[in-house]
Amino acid sequence: MSRLDNAIYRENKEWMMNRSKVAVLSGAALFLALTAYATEKLQSGASQKERNVQVQYADKTPPVEEIKNPEKPMNAWYEGTLNYYEFEGGFFGFTSKDGENLLPMGLDKKYHQRGAKLKLYGYIDRDVATIQMWGKPFRVLKVEVIEKGNSTHPSQL
């Protein structure tokens, strides 16, 4: 390697090292700026919350009772009629006296009778997806027969 090549090599090496240092310093400066910005935002948010708390306490009205565990499903009795629907592959659907359509899940097959008048106890299951685009999925826990319906064809069970 000649002296000229050596000099060029050293210049390139120094230039690359300086470029790396500049990149590292720029990254560090950006990190510090973003950290300072985020800290300021958090502190201003906390002071806003403190102001809201002060307003709450300044208000003399009593606090509204909180709903205890609103995610928990509520069990209830529904009275209505069970019918067999031919569309979407066929299924049994329950229509309550109030006109609410429920898709009974876990209903024993011995209750699968067209036109049966039933009382169903359970809850609407919002964590389930079904292929039937009819009614709300309803987890059946208890059943009371009010009036038997028509026997169904075995192909419908």
Coordinates of N, CA and C in Angstrom, one line a residue:
M1 N 0.8 -1.2 0.0 CA 0.0 0.0 0.0 C 0.9 1.2 0.0
S2 N 0.6 2.2 -0.9 CA 1.4 3.4 -1.0 C 1.0 4.4 0.1
R3 N 1.9 5.4 0.3 CA 1.6 6.4 1.3 C 0.3 7.2 1.0
L4 N 0.0 7.4 -0.2 CA -1.2 8.1 -0.6 C -2.4 7.2 -0.2
D5 N -2.3 5.9 -0.5 CA -3.4 5.0 -0.2 C -3.6 5.0 1.4
N6 N -2.5 5.0 2.1 CA -2.5 5.0 3.5 C -3.2 6.2 4.1
A7 N -2.9 7.4 3.5 CA -3.4 8.7 3.9 C -5.0 8.7 3.7
I8 N -5.3 8.2 2.5 CA -6.8 8.2 2.2 C -7.5 7.2 3.1
Y9 N -6.9 6.1 3.4 CA -7.5 5.1 4.3 C -7.7 5.7 5.7
R10 N -6.7 6.4 6.2 CA -6.8 7.1 7.5 C -7.9 8.1 7.5
E11 N -8.0 8.9 6.5 CA -9.0 10.0 6.4 C -10.4 9.4 6.4
N12 N -10.6 8.3 5.6 CA -11.9 7.6 5.5 C -12.2 7.0 6.9
K13 N -11.2 6.5 7.6 CA -11.5 5.8 8.9 C -11.9 6.9 9.9
E14 N -11.2 8.1 9.9 CA -11.5 9.1 10.8 C -12.9 9.7 10.5
W15 N -13.2 9.8 9.2 CA -14.5 10.4 8.8 C -15.6 9.4 9.3
M16 N -15.4 8.1 9.1 CA -16.5 7.1 9.5 C -16.6 7.2 11.1
M17 N -15.5 7.3 11.8 CA -15.6 7.4 13.3 C -16.4 8.6 13.7
N18 N -16.0 9.7 13.1 CA -16.7 11.0 13.4 C -18.2 10.9 13.1
R19 N -18.5 10.3 12.0 CA -19.9 10.1 11.6 C -20.7 9.2 12.6
S20 N -20.0 8.2 13.1 CA -20.6 7.3 14.1 C -20.9 8.1 15.4
K21 N -19.9 8.9 15.8 CA -20.0 9.7 17.0 C -21.2 10.7 16.9
V22 N -21.3 11.3 15.7 CA -22.4 12.3 15.5 C -23.7 11.5 15.6
A23 N -23.8 10.4 15.0 CA -25.1 9.6 15.0 C -25.4 9.2 16.5
V24 N -24.5 8.7 17.3 CA -24.7 8.4 18.6 C -25.2 9.6 19.5
L25 N -24.5 10.7 19.3 CA -24.8 11.9 20.0 C -26.2 12.4 19.6
S26 N -26.5 12.4 18.4 CA -27.9 12.8 17.9 C -28.9 11.9 18.5
G27 N -28.7 10.6 18.5 CA -29.7 9.7 19.1 C -29.9 9.9 20.6
A28 N -28.8 10.2 21.3 CA -28.9 10.5 22.7 C -29.7 11.8 23.0
A29 N -29.4 12.8 22.2 CA -30.1 14.0 22.3 C -31.6 13.9 22.1
L30 N -31.9 13.1 21.0 CA -33.3 12.8 20.7 C -34.0 12.1 21.9
F31 N -33.3 11.1 22.4 CA -33.9 10.3 23.5 C -34.1 11.2 24.7
L32 N -33.2 12.1 25.1 CA -33.4 13.0 26.2 C -34.5 13.9 26.0
A33 N -34.6 14.5 24.8 CA -35.7 15.4 24.5 C -37.1 14.7 24.6
L34 N -37.2 13.5 24.1 CA -38.5 12.7 24.2 C -38.8 12.4 25.6
T35 N -37.8 12.0 26.4 CA -38.0 11.7 27.8 C -38.5 12.9 28.6
A36 N -37.9 14.1 28.3 CA -38.3 15.3 29.0 C -39.8 15.7 28.6
Y37 N -40.1 15.5 27.3 CA -41.5 15.8 26.8 C -42.5 14.8 27.5
A38 N -42.2 13.6 27.5 CA -43.1 12.6 28.1 C -43.3 12.9 29.6
T39 N -42.2 13.2 30.3 CA -42.3 13.5 31.7 C -43.2 14.7 32.0
E40 N -43.0 15.8 31.1 CA -43.8 17.0 31.3 C -45.3 16.6 31.0
K41 N -45.6 15.8 30.1 CA -47.0 15.4 29.8 C -47.6 14.7 30.9
L42 N -46.8 13.7 31.5 CA -47.3 13.0 32.7 C -47.6 13.9 33.9
Q43 N -46.7 14.8 34.1 CA -46.9 15.7 35.2 C -48.1 16.7 35.0
S44 N -48.2 17.1 33.8 CA -49.4 18.0 33.5 C -50.7 17.2 33.6
G45 N -50.7 15.9 33.2 CA -51.8 15.1 33.3 C -52.2 14.9 34.8
A46 N -51.2 14.7 35.6 CA -51.4 14.5 37.1 C -52.0 15.7 37.7
S47 N -51.5 16.9 37.3 CA -52.1 18.1 37.9 C -53.5 18.3 37.4
Q48 N -53.9 17.9 36.2 CA -55.2 18.0 35.7 C -56.1 17.0 36.5
K49 N -55.6 15.8 36.8 CA -56.4 14.9 37.7 C -56.6 15.5 39.1
E50 N -55.6 16.1 39.6 CA -55.7 16.7 40.9 C -56.8 17.8 40.9
R51 N -56.8 18.6 39.8 CA -57.9 19.6 39.7 C -59.2 19.0 39.7
N52 N -59.4 17.9 38.9 CA -60.7 17.2 38.8 C -61.1 16.7 40.2
V53 N -60.2 16.2 41.0 CA -60.5 15.7 42.3 C -61.0 16.8 43.2
Q54 N -60.3 18.0 43.1 CA -60.7 19.1 43.9 C -62.1 19.5 43.5
V55 N -62.4 19.5 42.3 CA -63.8 19.9 41.8 C -64.8 18.9 42.4
Q56 N -64.4 17.6 42.4 CA -65.3 16.6 42.9 C -65.6 16.8 44.4
Y57 N -64.6 17.1 45.1 CA -64.8 17.3 46.6 C -65.5 18.7 46.9
A58 N -65.4 19.7 46.0 CA -66.0 20.9 46.2 C -67.5 20.7 46.0
D59 N -67.9 19.8 45.1 CA -69.3 19.5 44.9 C -69.9 18.8 46.1
K60 N -71.0 19.2 46.6 CA -71.6 18.7 47.8 C -72.5 17.5 47.6
T61 N -72.8 17.1 46.4 CA -73.7 16.0 46.1 C -73.0 14.7 46.5
P62 N -73.8 13.7 47.0 CA -73.2 12.5 47.4 C -72.7 11.7 46.1
P63 N -71.7 10.9 46.2 CA -71.2 10.1 45.1 C -72.2 9.0 44.6
V64 N -72.3 8.8 43.4 CA -73.2 7.8 42.8 C -72.5 6.4 43.1
E65 N -73.4 5.4 43.6 CA -72.8 4.1 43.9 C -72.3 3.5 42.6
E66 N -71.1 2.9 42.7 CA -70.5 2.2 41.6 C -71.2 0.9 41.3
I67 N -71.2 0.6 40.0 CA -71.7 -0.8 39.6 C -70.7 -1.8 40.0
K68 N -71.0 -2.8 40.7 CA -70.0 -3.8 41.1 C -69.9 -4.8 40.0
N69 N -68.7 -4.8 39.4 CA -68.3 -5.8 38.4 C -69.3 -5.7 37.2
P70 N -69.4 -4.7 36.4 CA -70.3 -4.6 35.3 C -70.1 -5.6 34.2
E71 N -68.9 -6.2 34.2 CA -68.6 -7.3 33.2 C -69.3 -8.6 33.5
K72 N -69.7 -8.8 34.8 CA -70.3 -10.1 35.1 C -71.7 -10.2 34.6
P73 N -72.0 -11.3 33.9 CA -73.3 -11.4 33.3 C -74.4 -11.6 34.4
M74 N -75.5 -11.1 34.1 CA -76.6 -11.1 35.1 C -77.6 -12.3 34.7
N75 N -77.8 -13.2 35.6 CA -78.7 -14.3 35.4 C -80.1 -13.8 35.6
A76 N -81.0 -14.3 34.7 CA -82.4 -13.9 34.8 C -83.3 -15.0 34.2
W77 N -84.6 -15.0 34.5 CA -85.6 -15.9 33.9 C -86.2 -15.2 32.7
Y78 N -86.4 -16.0 31.7 CA -87.1 -15.5 30.5 C -88.2 -16.5 30.2
E79 N -89.4 -16.0 29.9 CA -90.5 -16.9 29.6 C -90.8 -16.6 28.1
G80 N -91.1 -17.7 27.3 CA -91.4 -17.5 25.9 C -91.5 -18.8 25.2
T81 N -91.4 -18.7 23.9 CA -91.6 -19.9 23.0 C -90.3 -20.2 22.3
L82 N -90.2 -21.6 22.1 CA -89.0 -22.1 21.4 C -89.5 -22.5 20.0
N83 N -88.8 -22.1 19.0 CA -89.2 -22.4 17.6 C -87.9 -22.9 16.8
Y84 N -88.2 -23.6 15.8 CA -87.1 -24.1 14.9 C -87.1 -23.2 13.6
Y85 N -86.0 -22.7 13.3 CA -85.8 -21.8 12.1 C -85.0 -22.6 11.1
E86 N -85.5 -22.6 9.9 CA -84.9 -23.4 8.8 C -83.7 -22.7 8.2
F87 N -83.5 -21.4 8.3 CA -82.4 -20.8 7.6 C -81.1 -20.9 8.4
E88 N -80.0 -20.6 7.7 CA -78.6 -20.7 8.2 C -78.3 -22.1 8.8
G89 N -78.8 -23.1 8.1 CA -78.5 -24.5 8.6 C -79.5 -25.1 9.5
G90 N -80.4 -24.3 10.0 CA -81.5 -24.7 10.9 C -81.0 -24.6 12.4
F91 N -81.8 -24.0 13.2 CA -81.5 -23.9 14.7 C -82.7 -23.6 15.5
F92 N -82.7 -23.9 16.8 CA -83.8 -23.5 17.7 C -83.5 -22.1 18.2
G93 N -84.5 -21.3 18.2 CA -84.4 -19.9 18.7 C -85.5 -19.7 19.7
F94 N -85.3 -18.9 20.7 CA -86.3 -18.7 21.8 C -86.7 -17.2 21.7
T95 N -88.0 -17.0 21.7 CA -88.5 -15.6 21.7 C -89.3 -15.4 23.0
S96 N -88.8 -14.4 23.8 CA -89.4 -14.1 25.1 C -90.7 -13.4 24.9
K97 N -91.5 -13.4 26.0 CA -92.8 -12.7 25.9 C -92.6 -11.2 25.6
D98 N -91.4 -10.6 25.9 CA -91.1 -9.2 25.6 C -90.7 -9.0 24.2
G99 N -90.6 -10.1 23.4 CA -90.2 -10.0 22.0 C -88.7 -10.1 21.8
E100 N -87.9 -10.4 22.9 CA -86.5 -10.5 22.7 C -86.1 -11.9 22.2
N101 N -85.2 -11.9 21.1 CA -84.8 -13.1 20.5 C -83.5 -13.6 21.2
L102 N -83.5 -14.8 21.7 CA -82.4 -15.4 22.3 C -82.0 -16.7 21.6
L103 N -80.7 -17.0 21.5 CA -80.2 -18.2 20.9 C -79.7 -19.1 22.0
P104 N -80.6 -20.1 22.4 CA -80.3 -20.9 23.6 C -79.1 -21.8 23.4
M105 N -78.1 -21.6 24.3 CA -76.9 -22.4 24.2 C -76.8 -23.3 25.4
G106 N -76.6 -24.6 25.2 CA -76.6 -25.5 26.3 C -78.0 -26.1 26.7
L107 N -79.0 -25.8 25.8 CA -80.3 -26.3 26.0 C -80.4 -27.8 25.7
D108 N -80.7 -28.7 26.6 CA -80.8 -30.1 26.4 C -81.7 -30.4 25.3
K109 N -81.3 -31.4 24.5 CA -82.1 -31.8 23.2 C -83.5 -32.3 23.6
K110 N -83.8 -32.7 24.8 CA -85.1 -33.2 25.1 C -86.1 -32.0 25.1
Y111 N -85.6 -30.8 25.2 CA -86.5 -29.6 25.1 C -86.6 -29.1 23.7
H112 N -86.0 -29.6 22.7 CA -86.0 -29.1 21.4 C -87.4 -29.6 20.7
Q113 N -88.4 -28.8 21.0 CA -89.7 -29.0 20.5 C -90.3 -27.7 19.9
R114 N -90.8 -27.8 18.7 CA -91.4 -26.6 18.1 C -92.6 -26.1 18.9
G115 N -92.6 -24.8 19.2 CA -93.7 -24.2 19.9 C -93.7 -24.5 21.3
A116 N -92.7 -25.1 21.9 CA -92.7 -25.3 23.4 C -92.7 -24.0 24.1
K117 N -93.5 -23.9 25.2 CA -93.5 -22.7 26.0 C -92.6 -23.1 27.2
L118 N -91.6 -22.3 27.4 CA -90.5 -22.6 28.4 C -90.2 -21.4 29.2
K119 N -89.7 -21.6 30.4 CA -89.0 -20.6 31.2 C -87.5 -21.0 31.2
L120 N -86.7 -20.1 30.7 CA -85.3 -20.3 30.7 C -84.6 -19.4 31.7
Y121 N -83.7 -20.0 32.5 CA -82.9 -19.2 33.4 C -81.4 -19.3 33.0
G122 N -80.8 -18.1 32.9 CA -79.4 -18.1 32.4 C -79.0 -16.6 32.2
Y123 N -78.0 -16.5 31.3 CA -77.5 -15.1 31.0 C -77.1 -15.0 29.6
I124 N -77.2 -13.7 29.1 CA -76.7 -13.4 27.7 C -75.2 -13.4 27.7
D125 N -74.7 -14.3 26.9 CA -73.2 -14.5 26.8 C -72.6 -13.6 25.7
R126 N -72.0 -12.5 26.1 CA -71.4 -11.5 25.1 C -70.0 -12.0 24.6
D127 N -69.5 -13.0 25.2 CA -68.1 -13.5 24.8 C -68.2 -14.6 23.8
V128 N -69.3 -14.8 23.1 CA -69.5 -15.9 22.2 C -69.9 -15.3 20.8
A129 N -69.3 -15.9 19.8 CA -69.8 -15.6 18.4 C -70.4 -16.9 17.8
T130 N -71.5 -16.7 17.1 CA -72.2 -17.8 16.5 C -72.3 -17.6 15.0
I131 N -72.7 -18.6 14.2 CA -72.9 -18.5 12.8 C -74.3 -18.0 12.6
Q132 N -75.2 -18.2 13.5 CA -76.6 -17.7 13.4 C -76.6 -16.2 13.6
M133 N -77.2 -15.5 12.6 CA -77.3 -14.0 12.7 C -78.7 -13.7 13.2
W134 N -79.1 -14.4 14.3 CA -80.4 -14.2 14.9 C -80.3 -14.3 16.4
G135 N -80.8 -13.3 17.1 CA -80.9 -13.3 18.5 C -79.5 -13.2 19.2
K136 N -79.6 -13.1 20.5 CA -78.4 -13.0 21.4 C -78.0 -14.4 21.9
P137 N -76.8 -14.7 21.9 CA -76.4 -16.0 22.5 C -76.8 -16.0 24.0
F138 N -77.5 -17.1 24.4 CA -78.0 -17.2 25.8 C -77.6 -18.5 26.4
R139 N -76.8 -18.4 27.5 CA -76.4 -19.6 28.3 C -77.5 -20.1 29.1
V140 N -78.0 -21.3 28.9 CA -79.1 -21.8 29.6 C -78.6 -22.6 30.8
L141 N -79.1 -22.2 32.0 CA -78.6 -22.9 33.3 C -79.7 -23.8 33.8
K142 N -81.0 -23.3 33.7 CA -82.2 -24.1 34.2 C -83.3 -23.9 33.2
V143 N -84.2 -25.0 33.1 CA -85.3 -24.9 32.2 C -86.6 -25.4 33.0
E144 N -87.7 -24.7 32.8 CA -89.0 -25.1 33.3 C -89.9 -25.2 32.1
V145 N -90.6 -26.4 31.9 CA -91.5 -26.5 30.8 C -92.9 -26.0 31.3
I146 N -93.4 -25.1 30.5 CA -94.8 -24.6 30.8 C -95.8 -25.4 30.0
E147 N -95.4 -25.6 28.7 CA -96.3 -26.3 27.8 C -95.4 -27.0 26.8
K148 N -95.6 -28.3 26.6 CA -94.8 -29.0 25.6 C -95.2 -28.6 24.2
G149 N -94.2 -28.7 23.3 CA -94.4 -28.4 21.9 C -94.5 -29.6 21.1
N150 N -94.5 -29.4 19.7 CA -94.6 -30.5 18.8 C -93.2 -31.2 18.7
S151 N -93.3 -32.6 18.6 CA -92.1 -33.3 18.4 C -91.4 -32.9 17.1
T152 N -90.1 -32.9 17.2 CA -89.4 -32.5 16.0 C -88.8 -33.7 15.2
H153 N -88.6 -33.6 14.0 CA -88.0 -34.6 13.2 C -86.6 -34.9 13.6
P154 N -86.1 -36.1 13.7 CA -84.7 -36.4 14.2 C -83.7 -35.7 13.4
S155 N -83.9 -35.3 12.1 CA -82.9 -34.6 11.4 C -82.7 -33.2 11.9
Q156 N -83.6 -32.7 12.7 CA -83.5 -31.3 13.2 C -82.9 -31.3 14.6
L157 N -82.5 -32.5 15.1 CA -81.8 -32.5 16.4 C -80.4 -32.5 16.3

